[in-house]
């Protein structure tokens, strides 16, 4: 059944986030040969429309307004609903990001629709579109279908591969003039804290530290390795509880659930709560002094040793190898 | 200040998940207050300590939830409400839960509603924002700091590691993120007092809800466990050699670099 699918593109600091392209790929599957329409909301987004088309959007609709410069629930809901009303799509795809998590349930409630959030894969089974998502922080998974008219999903970053970019694709671009009023929350300030802009949920490589890092300074060698690999730094609850780092870095059942290509666990023992947050990473490397540590039971590769010896050597070796390749 | 807290009973974080006949096996499992909802309860108690008022903790579930509601009362909540769907509704989704909470909240007077930003079992994070929309009040999700000064509410919010400072006003719904506070343990006098605090039970008839009106909009076909991860290769030799081997394996065997 061909469907019209509306995708919300996500813009951060003037650029499209990768999850927007992943959402377009998800939409393509869901559309079953129908149309993929992308919405871009913000104060200056028209320069990004071609990129959305090159990644699979058939059409792009922009809503530009100064009030949309920073994300607010009310502002984005109003703008998105205007696009929804004019397009009447049969499906909606958003990223399961800070923005998507805040906005999508609000819109689902407004539309009295279902919402399958945090989807990691999509498949067509017979006549049904089946969505897989983790439950119990990845200790289990469920397959779900929509039993209502509107198919509304949010997709977890880094799990659905974007389509190959094709700059020769063309598509219509149009704009809707927004009527954004009564913003009930105002963003006064954004304090940047995330590690060099690499967000944990989107990072392809994560270097995570546990109690074994011993101090705030102990994260330094991990940061250096992350820089070389273009990755993000994460932490176990033990490291956060010990005040070595901010809770925003915490990976685990409480905290973030991540699925990078490569997860390097440094000085992490591997409590069940931590494993819940990272054990679906594609490749796991464990570095720990204790050969009995539980983390070795899930790691693809392990080095028994002191992280303060191993991590700087790894950084140097990666530097060498990457320079010569 | 009229304070409401949305609470969910969840599996203990230490529980291993097993399946029984294609469903999560609950036999013998330990249950707790969803950890993020604990932050919400703690914040509610702090708001009451600062501004006065009354805290009501609400949950949707079955008879078993009474234990966790009593724990919340022992922490310092004043009243509890159980929307007991055990006999009426077999399958729910977030649409169902939010709709039931809305029916319950509709005739209540509230200044602030707090909840966890996500439940560690279902993990959807939908119920809070859905309820805010149904009640037509503003929401701020994943908050790490909350200050109420007269009409003005100042909030710090975790946005994927960055911090947003938000200004808004009451009535309001917020969802708690880790770092908001350190939830207290129920004290012994608290536990004794909790036994006498009111715990009201509502069935869907009491809320004037028809089963069909809250029928889920999504359906679960299957629950399964991830493929077990076998222990991999623990490298051997001098540290320098292990590091070289690891980098080589990540490039040639695992192909992730």
PDB file of N, CA, C and O in Angstrom, chain B residues 81-145:
ATOM      1  N   UNK B  81      -3.243   7.651  44.405  1.00  0.00           N
ATOM      2  CA  UNK B  81      -4.404   7.222  43.629  1.00  0.00           C
ATOM      3  C   UNK B  81      -3.989   6.090  42.705  1.00  0.00           C
ATOM      4  O   UNK B  81      -2.996   6.208  41.987  1.00  0.00           O
ATOM      5  N   UNK B  82      -4.729   5.013  42.759  1.00  0.00           N
ATOM      6  CA  UNK B  82      -4.469   3.882  41.865  1.00  0.00           C
ATOM      7  C   UNK B  82      -5.619   3.787  40.872  1.00  0.00           C
ATOM      8  O   UNK B  82      -6.777   3.606  41.263  1.00  0.00           O
ATOM      9  N   UNK B  83      -5.297   3.957  39.613  1.00  0.00           N
ATOM     10  CA  UNK B  83      -6.304   3.727  38.574  1.00  0.00           C
ATOM     11  C   UNK B  83      -6.164   2.251  38.212  1.00  0.00           C
ATOM     12  O   UNK B  83      -5.248   1.858  37.493  1.00  0.00           O
ATOM     13  N   UNK B  84      -7.055   1.480  38.796  1.00  0.00           N
ATOM     14  CA  UNK B  84      -6.926   0.029  38.705  1.00  0.00           C
ATOM     15  C   UNK B  84      -7.654  -0.495  37.472  1.00  0.00           C
ATOM     16  O   UNK B  84      -8.879  -0.477  37.396  1.00  0.00           O
ATOM     17  N   UNK B  85      -6.868  -0.969  36.503  1.00  0.00           N
ATOM     18  CA  UNK B  85      -7.469  -1.423  35.239  1.00  0.00           C
ATOM     19  C   UNK B  85      -7.452  -2.947  35.137  1.00  0.00           C
ATOM     20  O   UNK B  85      -7.846  -3.512  34.124  1.00  0.00           O
ATOM     21  N   UNK B  86      -6.965  -3.579  36.213  1.00  0.00           N
ATOM     22  CA  UNK B  86      -6.745  -5.029  36.207  1.00  0.00           C
ATOM     23  C   UNK B  86      -7.917  -5.832  35.636  1.00  0.00           C
ATOM     24  O   UNK B  86      -7.739  -6.717  34.815  1.00  0.00           O
ATOM     25  N   UNK B  87      -9.130  -5.481  36.071  1.00  0.00           N
ATOM     26  CA  UNK B  87     -10.291  -6.281  35.660  1.00  0.00           C
ATOM     27  C   UNK B  87     -10.894  -5.835  34.332  1.00  0.00           C
ATOM     28  O   UNK B  87     -11.741  -6.530  33.772  1.00  0.00           O
ATOM     29  N   UNK B  88     -10.500  -4.659  33.861  1.00  0.00           N
ATOM     30  CA  UNK B  88     -11.200  -4.106  32.701  1.00  0.00           C
ATOM     31  C   UNK B  88     -10.394  -4.068  31.412  1.00  0.00           C
ATOM     32  O   UNK B  88     -10.926  -4.238  30.334  1.00  0.00           O
ATOM     33  N   UNK B  89      -9.118  -3.780  31.550  1.00  0.00           N
ATOM     34  CA  UNK B  89      -8.330  -3.573  30.334  1.00  0.00           C
ATOM     35  C   UNK B  89      -7.142  -4.531  30.335  1.00  0.00           C
ATOM     36  O   UNK B  89      -6.325  -4.526  31.250  1.00  0.00           O
ATOM     37  N   UNK B  90      -7.096  -5.348  29.299  1.00  0.00           N
ATOM     38  CA  UNK B  90      -6.052  -6.361  29.243  1.00  0.00           C
ATOM     39  C   UNK B  90      -4.777  -5.808  28.605  1.00  0.00           C
ATOM     40  O   UNK B  90      -3.690  -5.996  29.117  1.00  0.00           O
ATOM     41  N   UNK B  91      -4.960  -5.114  27.493  1.00  0.00           N
ATOM     42  CA  UNK B  91      -3.800  -4.609  26.763  1.00  0.00           C
ATOM     43  C   UNK B  91      -3.849  -3.083  26.729  1.00  0.00           C
ATOM     44  O   UNK B  91      -4.891  -2.493  26.468  1.00  0.00           O
ATOM     45  N   UNK B  92      -2.714  -2.478  27.004  1.00  0.00           N
ATOM     46  CA  UNK B  92      -2.662  -1.021  26.971  1.00  0.00           C
ATOM     47  C   UNK B  92      -1.502  -0.568  26.092  1.00  0.00           C
ATOM     48  O   UNK B  92      -0.605  -1.344  25.792  1.00  0.00           O
ATOM     49  N   UNK B  93      -1.530   0.668  25.672  1.00  0.00           N
ATOM     50  CA  UNK B  93      -0.315   1.316  25.175  1.00  0.00           C
ATOM     51  C   UNK B  93      -0.301   2.722  25.758  1.00  0.00           C
ATOM     52  O   UNK B  93      -1.109   3.047  26.634  1.00  0.00           O
ATOM     53  N   UNK B  94       0.610   3.551  25.274  1.00  0.00           N
ATOM     54  CA  UNK B  94       0.764   4.872  25.900  1.00  0.00           C
ATOM     55  C   UNK B  94      -0.462   5.744  25.666  1.00  0.00           C
ATOM     56  O   UNK B  94      -0.776   6.610  26.486  1.00  0.00           O
ATOM     57  N   UNK B  95      -1.141   5.505  24.557  1.00  0.00           N
ATOM     58  CA  UNK B  95      -2.390   6.229  24.309  1.00  0.00           C
ATOM     59  C   UNK B  95      -3.377   5.931  25.436  1.00  0.00           C
ATOM     60  O   UNK B  95      -3.990   6.826  26.018  1.00  0.00           O
ATOM     61  N   UNK B  96      -3.518   4.637  25.762  1.00  0.00           N
ATOM     62  CA  UNK B  96      -4.450   4.202  26.810  1.00  0.00           C
ATOM     63  C   UNK B  96      -4.104   4.869  28.138  1.00  0.00           C
ATOM     64  O   UNK B  96      -4.973   5.469  28.793  1.00  0.00           O
ATOM     65  N   UNK B  97      -2.842   4.752  28.540  1.00  0.00           N
ATOM     66  CA  UNK B  97      -2.431   5.247  29.854  1.00  0.00           C
ATOM     67  C   UNK B  97      -2.643   6.757  29.961  1.00  0.00           C
ATOM     68  O   UNK B  97      -3.181   7.253  30.966  1.00  0.00           O
ATOM     69  N   UNK B  98      -2.228   7.490  28.921  1.00  0.00           N
ATOM     70  CA  UNK B  98      -2.358   8.950  28.962  1.00  0.00           C
ATOM     71  C   UNK B  98      -3.836   9.351  29.017  1.00  0.00           C
ATOM     72  O   UNK B  98      -4.219  10.275  29.743  1.00  0.00           O
ATOM     73  N   UNK B  99      -4.661   8.632  28.277  1.00  0.00           N
ATOM     74  CA  UNK B  99      -6.090   8.944  28.247  1.00  0.00           C
ATOM     75  C   UNK B  99      -6.720   8.728  29.633  1.00  0.00           C
ATOM     76  O   UNK B  99      -7.502   9.547  30.096  1.00  0.00           O
ATOM     77  N   UNK B 100      -6.331   7.637  30.296  1.00  0.00           N
ATOM     78  CA  UNK B 100      -6.864   7.346  31.632  1.00  0.00           C
ATOM     79  C   UNK B 100      -6.406   8.407  32.628  1.00  0.00           C
ATOM     80  O   UNK B 100      -7.193   8.891  33.458  1.00  0.00           O
ATOM     81  N   UNK B 101      -5.132   8.789  32.547  1.00  0.00           N
ATOM     82  CA  UNK B 101      -4.620   9.825  33.457  1.00  0.00           C
ATOM     83  C   UNK B 101      -5.333  11.150  33.208  1.00  0.00           C
ATOM     84  O   UNK B 101      -5.651  11.896  34.134  1.00  0.00           O
ATOM     85  N   UNK B 102      -5.610  11.414  31.950  1.00  0.00           N
ATOM     86  CA  UNK B 102      -6.322  12.649  31.590  1.00  0.00           C
ATOM     87  C   UNK B 102      -7.722  12.655  32.212  1.00  0.00           C
ATOM     88  O   UNK B 102      -8.150  13.644  32.813  1.00  0.00           O
ATOM     89  N   UNK B 103      -8.408  11.526  32.096  1.00  0.00           N
ATOM     90  CA  UNK B 103      -9.760  11.451  32.667  1.00  0.00           C
ATOM     91  C   UNK B 103      -9.706  11.669  34.177  1.00  0.00           C
ATOM     92  O   UNK B 103     -10.564  12.326  34.753  1.00  0.00           O
ATOM     93  N   UNK B 104      -8.658  11.114  34.801  1.00  0.00           N
ATOM     94  CA  UNK B 104      -8.502  11.278  36.240  1.00  0.00           C
ATOM     95  C   UNK B 104      -8.191  12.739  36.587  1.00  0.00           C
ATOM     96  O   UNK B 104      -8.732  13.296  37.544  1.00  0.00           O
ATOM     97  N   UNK B 105      -7.302  13.386  35.821  1.00  0.00           N
ATOM     98  CA  UNK B 105      -6.814  14.737  36.150  1.00  0.00           C
ATOM     99  C   UNK B 105      -7.834  15.833  35.831  1.00  0.00           C
ATOM    100  O   UNK B 105      -7.779  16.908  36.414  1.00  0.00           O
ATOM    101  N   UNK B 106      -8.723  15.532  34.880  1.00  0.00           N
ATOM    102  CA  UNK B 106      -9.598  16.561  34.339  1.00  0.00           C
ATOM    103  C   UNK B 106     -10.275  17.458  35.358  1.00  0.00           C
ATOM    104  O   UNK B 106     -10.323  18.659  35.189  1.00  0.00           O
ATOM    105  N   UNK B 107     -10.808  16.856  36.428  1.00  0.00           N
ATOM    106  CA  UNK B 107     -11.546  17.683  37.393  1.00  0.00           C
ATOM    107  C   UNK B 107     -10.687  18.070  38.600  1.00  0.00           C
ATOM    108  O   UNK B 107     -11.183  18.546  39.596  1.00  0.00           O
ATOM    109  N   UNK B 108      -9.386  17.829  38.499  1.00  0.00           N
ATOM    110  CA  UNK B 108      -8.493  18.159  39.621  1.00  0.00           C
ATOM    111  C   UNK B 108      -7.930  19.572  39.443  1.00  0.00           C
ATOM    112  O   UNK B 108      -7.790  20.057  38.322  1.00  0.00           O
ATOM    113  N   UNK B 109      -7.575  20.151  40.575  1.00  0.00           N
ATOM    114  CA  UNK B 109      -6.842  21.411  40.498  1.00  0.00           C
ATOM    115  C   UNK B 109      -5.381  21.093  40.699  1.00  0.00           C
ATOM    116  O   UNK B 109      -5.032  20.402  41.652  1.00  0.00           O
ATOM    117  N   UNK B 110      -4.560  21.567  39.788  1.00  0.00           N
ATOM    118  CA  UNK B 110      -3.135  21.237  39.899  1.00  0.00           C
ATOM    119  C   UNK B 110      -2.296  22.434  39.491  1.00  0.00           C
ATOM    120  O   UNK B 110      -2.691  23.223  38.626  1.00  0.00           O
ATOM    121  N   UNK B 111      -1.161  22.572  40.134  1.00  0.00           N
ATOM    122  CA  UNK B 111      -0.197  23.598  39.727  1.00  0.00           C
ATOM    123  C   UNK B 111       0.918  22.974  38.914  1.00  0.00           C
ATOM    124  O   UNK B 111       1.378  23.539  37.939  1.00  0.00           O
ATOM    125  N   UNK B 112       1.361  21.809  39.380  1.00  0.00           N
ATOM    126  CA  UNK B 112       2.450  21.160  38.655  1.00  0.00           C
ATOM    127  C   UNK B 112       2.264  19.644  38.674  1.00  0.00           C
ATOM    128  O   UNK B 112       1.803  19.073  39.672  1.00  0.00           O
ATOM    129  N   UNK B 113       2.592  19.025  37.547  1.00  0.00           N
ATOM    130  CA  UNK B 113       2.556  17.570  37.434  1.00  0.00           C
ATOM    131  C   UNK B 113       3.982  17.134  37.119  1.00  0.00           C
ATOM    132  O   UNK B 113       4.606  17.674  36.202  1.00  0.00           O
ATOM    133  N   UNK B 114       4.495  16.183  37.901  1.00  0.00           N
ATOM    134  CA  UNK B 114       5.852  15.691  37.652  1.00  0.00           C
ATOM    135  C   UNK B 114       5.808  14.213  37.289  1.00  0.00           C
ATOM    136  O   UNK B 114       4.962  13.470  37.784  1.00  0.00           O
ATOM    137  N   UNK B 115       6.724  13.801  36.445  1.00  0.00           N
ATOM    138  CA  UNK B 115       6.849  12.378  36.111  1.00  0.00           C
ATOM    139  C   UNK B 115       8.289  12.083  35.753  1.00  0.00           C
ATOM    140  O   UNK B 115       9.109  12.996  35.634  1.00  0.00           O
ATOM    141  N   UNK B 116       8.603  10.818  35.567  1.00  0.00           N
ATOM    142  CA  UNK B 116       9.935  10.474  35.088  1.00  0.00           C
ATOM    143  C   UNK B 116      10.006  10.728  33.592  1.00  0.00           C
ATOM    144  O   UNK B 116       8.972  10.721  32.915  1.00  0.00           O
ATOM    145  N   UNK B 117      11.188  10.941  33.040  1.00  0.00           N
ATOM    146  CA  UNK B 117      11.245  11.240  31.598  1.00  0.00           C
ATOM    147  C   UNK B 117      11.051   9.985  30.763  1.00  0.00           C
ATOM    148  O   UNK B 117      10.693  10.057  29.603  1.00  0.00           O
ATOM    149  N   UNK B 118      11.270   8.832  31.371  1.00  0.00           N
ATOM    150  CA  UNK B 118      11.076   7.586  30.648  1.00  0.00           C
ATOM    151  C   UNK B 118      10.903   6.478  31.688  1.00  0.00           C
ATOM    152  O   UNK B 118      11.378   6.612  32.815  1.00  0.00           O
ATOM    153  N   UNK B 119      10.202   5.422  31.331  1.00  0.00           N
ATOM    154  CA  UNK B 119      10.132   4.259  32.226  1.00  0.00           C
ATOM    155  C   UNK B 119      11.158   3.259  31.719  1.00  0.00           C
ATOM    156  O   UNK B 119      11.319   3.090  30.510  1.00  0.00           O
ATOM    157  N   UNK B 120      11.846   2.612  32.645  1.00  0.00           N
ATOM    158  CA  UNK B 120      12.961   1.765  32.210  1.00  0.00           C
ATOM    159  C   UNK B 120      12.485   0.428  31.630  1.00  0.00           C
ATOM    160  O   UNK B 120      13.289  -0.336  31.137  1.00  0.00           O
ATOM    161  N   UNK B 121      11.185   0.165  31.654  1.00  0.00           N
ATOM    162  CA  UNK B 121      10.711  -1.073  31.004  1.00  0.00           C
ATOM    163  C   UNK B 121      10.253  -0.801  29.564  1.00  0.00           C
ATOM    164  O   UNK B 121      10.919  -1.194  28.617  1.00  0.00           O
ATOM    165  N   UNK B 122       9.154  -0.058  29.408  1.00  0.00           N
ATOM    166  CA  UNK B 122       8.657   0.213  28.056  1.00  0.00           C
ATOM    167  C   UNK B 122       9.546   1.184  27.297  1.00  0.00           C
ATOM    168  O   UNK B 122       9.705   1.094  26.086  1.00  0.00           O
ATOM    169  N   UNK B 123      10.105   2.144  28.015  1.00  0.00           N
ATOM    170  CA  UNK B 123      11.095   3.046  27.428  1.00  0.00           C
ATOM    171  C   UNK B 123      10.561   4.002  26.372  1.00  0.00           C
ATOM    172  O   UNK B 123      11.320   4.475  25.544  1.00  0.00           O
ATOM    173  N   UNK B 124       9.285   4.322  26.381  1.00  0.00           N
ATOM    174  CA  UNK B 124       8.776   5.185  25.312  1.00  0.00           C
ATOM    175  C   UNK B 124       8.862   6.663  25.667  1.00  0.00           C
ATOM    176  O   UNK B 124       8.993   7.503  24.781  1.00  0.00           O
ATOM    177  N   UNK B 125       8.730   7.003  26.938  1.00  0.00           N
ATOM    178  CA  UNK B 125       8.765   8.415  27.341  1.00  0.00           C
ATOM    179  C   UNK B 125       7.590   9.227  26.824  1.00  0.00           C
ATOM    180  O   UNK B 125       7.670  10.436  26.685  1.00  0.00           O
ATOM    181  N   UNK B 126       6.483   8.550  26.528  1.00  0.00           N
ATOM    182  CA  UNK B 126       5.364   9.260  25.889  1.00  0.00           C
ATOM    183  C   UNK B 126       4.314   9.820  26.842  1.00  0.00           C
ATOM    184  O   UNK B 126       3.664  10.823  26.537  1.00  0.00           O
ATOM    185  N   UNK B 127       4.123   9.139  27.977  1.00  0.00           N
ATOM    186  CA  UNK B 127       2.916   9.407  28.770  1.00  0.00           C
ATOM    187  C   UNK B 127       2.859  10.847  29.296  1.00  0.00           C
ATOM    188  O   UNK B 127       1.818  11.511  29.193  1.00  0.00           O
ATOM    189  N   UNK B 128       3.990  11.361  29.815  1.00  0.00           N
ATOM    190  CA  UNK B 128       4.008  12.733  30.337  1.00  0.00           C
ATOM    191  C   UNK B 128       3.607  13.761  29.291  1.00  0.00           C
ATOM    192  O   UNK B 128       2.605  14.474  29.459  1.00  0.00           O
ATOM    193  N   UNK B 129       4.358  13.835  28.168  1.00  0.00           N
ATOM    194  CA  UNK B 129       3.993  14.816  27.145  1.00  0.00           C
ATOM    195  C   UNK B 129       2.583  14.622  26.576  1.00  0.00           C
ATOM    196  O   UNK B 129       1.894  15.594  26.287  1.00  0.00           O
ATOM    197  N   UNK B 130       2.157  13.382  26.455  1.00  0.00           N
ATOM    198  CA  UNK B 130       0.781  13.150  25.970  1.00  0.00           C
ATOM    199  C   UNK B 130      -0.225  13.777  26.930  1.00  0.00           C
ATOM    200  O   UNK B 130      -1.184  14.438  26.509  1.00  0.00           O
ATOM    201  N   UNK B 131       0.001  13.568  28.225  1.00  0.00           N
ATOM    202  CA  UNK B 131      -0.930  14.120  29.213  1.00  0.00           C
ATOM    203  C   UNK B 131      -0.913  15.645  29.167  1.00  0.00           C
ATOM    204  O   UNK B 131      -1.971  16.289  29.243  1.00  0.00           O
ATOM    205  N   UNK B 132       0.280  16.232  29.032  1.00  0.00           N
ATOM    206  CA  UNK B 132       0.379  17.700  28.958  1.00  0.00           C
ATOM    207  C   UNK B 132      -0.434  18.232  27.782  1.00  0.00           C
ATOM    208  O   UNK B 132      -1.125  19.247  27.895  1.00  0.00           O
ATOM    209  N   UNK B 133      -0.373  17.537  26.655  1.00  0.00           N
ATOM    210  CA  UNK B 133      -1.134  17.975  25.482  1.00  0.00           C
ATOM    211  C   UNK B 133      -2.640  17.869  25.744  1.00  0.00           C
ATOM    212  O   UNK B 133      -3.399  18.782  25.432  1.00  0.00           O
ATOM    213  N   UNK B 134      -3.048  16.738  26.333  1.00  0.00           N
ATOM    214  CA  UNK B 134      -4.479  16.550  26.585  1.00  0.00           C
ATOM    215  C   UNK B 134      -5.002  17.608  27.559  1.00  0.00           C
ATOM    216  O   UNK B 134      -6.124  18.088  27.428  1.00  0.00           O
ATOM    217  N   UNK B 135      -4.169  17.991  28.538  1.00  0.00           N
ATOM    218  CA  UNK B 135      -4.584  19.003  29.511  1.00  0.00           C
ATOM    219  C   UNK B 135      -4.345  20.421  28.985  1.00  0.00           C
ATOM    220  O   UNK B 135      -4.724  21.392  29.639  1.00  0.00           O
ATOM    221  N   UNK B 136      -3.679  20.507  27.838  1.00  0.00           N
ATOM    222  CA  UNK B 136      -3.322  21.788  27.230  1.00  0.00           C
ATOM    223  C   UNK B 136      -2.501  22.682  28.169  1.00  0.00           C
ATOM    224  O   UNK B 136      -2.805  23.841  28.397  1.00  0.00           O
ATOM    225  N   UNK B 137      -1.455  22.087  28.734  1.00  0.00           N
ATOM    226  CA  UNK B 137      -0.525  22.866  29.558  1.00  0.00           C
ATOM    227  C   UNK B 137       0.888  22.701  28.976  1.00  0.00           C
ATOM    228  O   UNK B 137       1.153  21.726  28.275  1.00  0.00           O
ATOM    229  N   UNK B 138       1.788  23.640  29.270  1.00  0.00           N
ATOM    230  CA  UNK B 138       3.152  23.488  28.759  1.00  0.00           C
ATOM    231  C   UNK B 138       3.889  22.341  29.437  1.00  0.00           C
ATOM    232  O   UNK B 138       3.504  21.913  30.528  1.00  0.00           O
ATOM    233  N   UNK B 139       4.911  21.870  28.772  1.00  0.00           N
ATOM    234  CA  UNK B 139       5.720  20.778  29.325  1.00  0.00           C
ATOM    235  C   UNK B 139       7.191  21.140  29.187  1.00  0.00           C
ATOM    236  O   UNK B 139       7.572  21.866  28.267  1.00  0.00           O
ATOM    237  N   UNK B 140       7.994  20.620  30.095  1.00  0.00           N
ATOM    238  CA  UNK B 140       9.444  20.656  29.902  1.00  0.00           C
ATOM    239  C   UNK B 140       9.950  19.262  30.268  1.00  0.00           C
ATOM    240  O   UNK B 140       9.717  18.790  31.383  1.00  0.00           O
ATOM    241  N   UNK B 141      10.590  18.602  29.320  1.00  0.00           N
ATOM    242  CA  UNK B 141      11.040  17.224  29.559  1.00  0.00           C
ATOM    243  C   UNK B 141      12.520  17.188  29.951  1.00  0.00           C
ATOM    244  O   UNK B 141      13.251  18.146  29.730  1.00  0.00           O
ATOM    245  N   UNK B 142      12.930  16.077  30.532  1.00  0.00           N
ATOM    246  CA  UNK B 142      14.324  15.805  30.964  1.00  0.00           C
ATOM    247  C   UNK B 142      14.930  16.961  31.762  1.00  0.00           C
ATOM    248  O   UNK B 142      15.998  17.468  31.436  1.00  0.00           O
ATOM    249  N   UNK B 143      14.236  17.347  32.834  1.00  0.00           N
ATOM    250  CA  UNK B 143      14.730  18.490  33.614  1.00  0.00           C
ATOM    251  C   UNK B 143      15.764  18.042  34.655  1.00  0.00           C
ATOM    252  O   UNK B 143      15.702  16.938  35.192  1.00  0.00           O
ATOM    253  N   UNK B 144      16.731  18.920  34.915  1.00  0.00           N
ATOM    254  CA  UNK B 144      17.753  18.627  35.926  1.00  0.00           C
ATOM    255  C   UNK B 144      17.762  19.669  37.048  1.00  0.00           C
ATOM    256  O   UNK B 144      18.513  19.550  38.000  1.00  0.00           O
ATOM    257  N   UNK B 145      16.942  20.717  36.902  1.00  0.00           N
ATOM    258  CA  UNK B 145      16.835  21.718  37.966  1.00  0.00           C
ATOM    259  C   UNK B 145      15.501  22.434  37.821  1.00  0.00           C
ATOM    260  O   UNK B 145      15.079  22.715  36.696  1.00  0.00           O
TER     261      UNK B 145
END
